[in-house]
CSV table of C-alpha atoms in Angstrom, one decimal:
chain,number,residue,atom,x,y,z
X,1,MET,CA,117.6,92.9,132.3
X,2,GLU,CA,120.7,93.2,134.4
X,3,THR,CA,124.2,91.9,133.6
X,4,ILE,CA,125.5,89.8,136.5
X,5,LEU,CA,128.7,88.5,135.1
X,6,ALA,CA,130.6,89.0,131.9
X,7,TRP,CA,133.9,87.7,130.6
X,8,PRO,CA,135.9,89.7,128.0
X,9,PRO,CA,136.6,88.1,124.6
X,10,PHE,CA,140.1,86.7,123.9
X,11,LEU,CA,142.0,85.5,120.9
X,12,LEU,CA,144.6,82.8,120.7
X,13,GLY,CA,147.3,83.4,118.0
X,14,GLU,CA,148.2,80.8,115.4
X,15,HIS,CA,151.1,79.5,117.5
X,16,ASP,CA,149.6,79.9,121.0
X,17,GLN,CA,149.3,76.7,123.1
X,18,PRO,CA,147.3,74.6,123.6
X,19,ALA,CA,145.5,75.4,120.3
X,20,ALA,CA,148.6,74.9,118.2
X,21,ALA,CA,149.3,71.5,119.7
X,22,LEU,CA,145.7,70.5,119.3
X,23,LEU,CA,145.6,71.5,115.6
X,24,ALA,CA,148.9,69.7,115.0
X,25,GLY,CA,147.6,66.6,116.7
X,26,ALA,CA,144.4,66.7,114.6
X,27,ARG,CA,146.4,67.0,111.4
X,28,GLU,CA,148.6,64.1,112.4
X,29,ALA,CA,145.4,62.0,113.1
X,30,GLY,CA,144.1,62.8,109.6
X,31,LEU,CA,141.6,65.5,110.7
X,32,ASN,CA,141.4,69.1,109.5
X,33,PRO,CA,139.4,71.2,112.0
X,34,ARG,CA,139.2,74.9,111.2
X,35,PRO,CA,139.9,77.4,114.0
X,36,LYS,CA,136.9,79.7,114.7
X,37,VAL,CA,135.6,82.0,117.3
X,38,ALA,CA,133.6,80.3,120.2
X,39,VAL,CA,130.6,82.0,121.7
X,40,PRO,CA,131.0,84.2,124.8
X,41,SER,CA,129.9,81.5,127.2
X,42,ASN,CA,133.0,79.5,126.4
X,43,ILE,CA,135.0,78.7,129.6
X,44,GLY,CA,138.1,80.0,127.8
X,45,ASN,CA,136.8,83.5,128.3
X,46,LEU,CA,136.8,83.0,132.1
X,47,LEU,CA,140.2,81.2,132.1
X,48,SER,CA,141.8,84.0,130.0
X,49,THR,CA,140.9,86.5,132.7
X,50,LEU,CA,143.1,84.4,135.0
X,51,GLY,CA,146.0,84.3,132.5
X,52,ILE,CA,145.3,80.7,131.4
X,53,ARG,CA,145.3,80.1,127.7
X,54,ALA,CA,142.5,77.7,126.7
X,55,THR,CA,140.7,76.4,123.7
X,56,ALA,CA,137.2,75.1,123.1
X,57,GLY,CA,138.7,72.2,121.2
X,58,PHE,CA,136.6,70.1,118.9
X,59,GLY,CA,134.8,66.8,119.1
X,60,LEU,CA,133.0,64.2,117.1
X,61,ARG,CA,131.1,64.9,113.9
X,62,TYR,CA,127.5,65.6,115.0
X,63,ARG,CA,124.1,66.7,113.8
X,64,GLY,CA,121.1,68.3,115.4
X,65,LEU,CA,123.2,70.2,118.0
X,66,HIS,CA,121.2,70.8,121.2
X,67,GLY,CA,118.1,69.6,119.5
X,68,THR,CA,115.8,66.6,120.3
X,69,ASP,CA,117.5,64.7,117.4
X,70,GLU,CA,121.1,65.5,118.5
X,71,CYS,CA,123.6,62.7,117.8
X,72,VAL,CA,127.3,62.0,117.1
X,73,ASP,CA,129.0,59.9,114.6
X,74,LEU,CA,130.9,57.3,116.7
X,75,ASP,CA,133.0,56.4,113.7
X,76,THR,CA,134.9,59.6,114.2
X,77,LEU,CA,135.9,58.7,117.8
X,78,PRO,CA,139.2,57.0,117.0
X,79,ALA,CA,140.6,60.0,115.1
X,80,VAL,CA,139.4,62.6,117.6
X,81,HIS,CA,140.9,60.5,120.5
X,82,ALA,CA,144.2,60.2,118.6
X,83,ALA,CA,144.2,64.0,118.0
X,84,TYR,CA,143.8,64.8,121.7
X,85,HIS,CA,146.3,62.0,122.7
X,86,ARG,CA,148.9,63.5,120.4
X,87,CYS,CA,148.2,67.0,121.7
X,88,VAL,CA,148.6,66.1,125.3
X,89,ARG,CA,151.8,64.1,124.6
X,90,SER,CA,153.2,67.1,122.7
X,91,LEU,CA,152.4,69.6,125.4
X,92,LEU,CA,154.0,67.2,128.0
X,93,LYS,CA,157.0,66.8,125.6
X,94,ILE,CA,156.6,63.0,125.5
X,95,ASP,CA,157.8,61.4,122.3
X,96,LEU,CA,155.2,59.6,120.2
């Protein structure tokens, strides 16, 4: 086996953007996602090597991830959409 490409791990601090804005937007939308470490294949690992802070974010409630029975709970769509909407407006400094 030969390693062709590898990206180093990275860690965003509690107040680093865009993670802080996304977590705040989620709380304002009534959600409470918990920050956690994403796997090494996360695009954030590549972006961090370029000096770009990134987050894997979060999505709809799901079950059967990557399985033949994978599905999402569409009832969670409005709150997740609101969280990302608030996050982007916050980062762009647009009043809500």
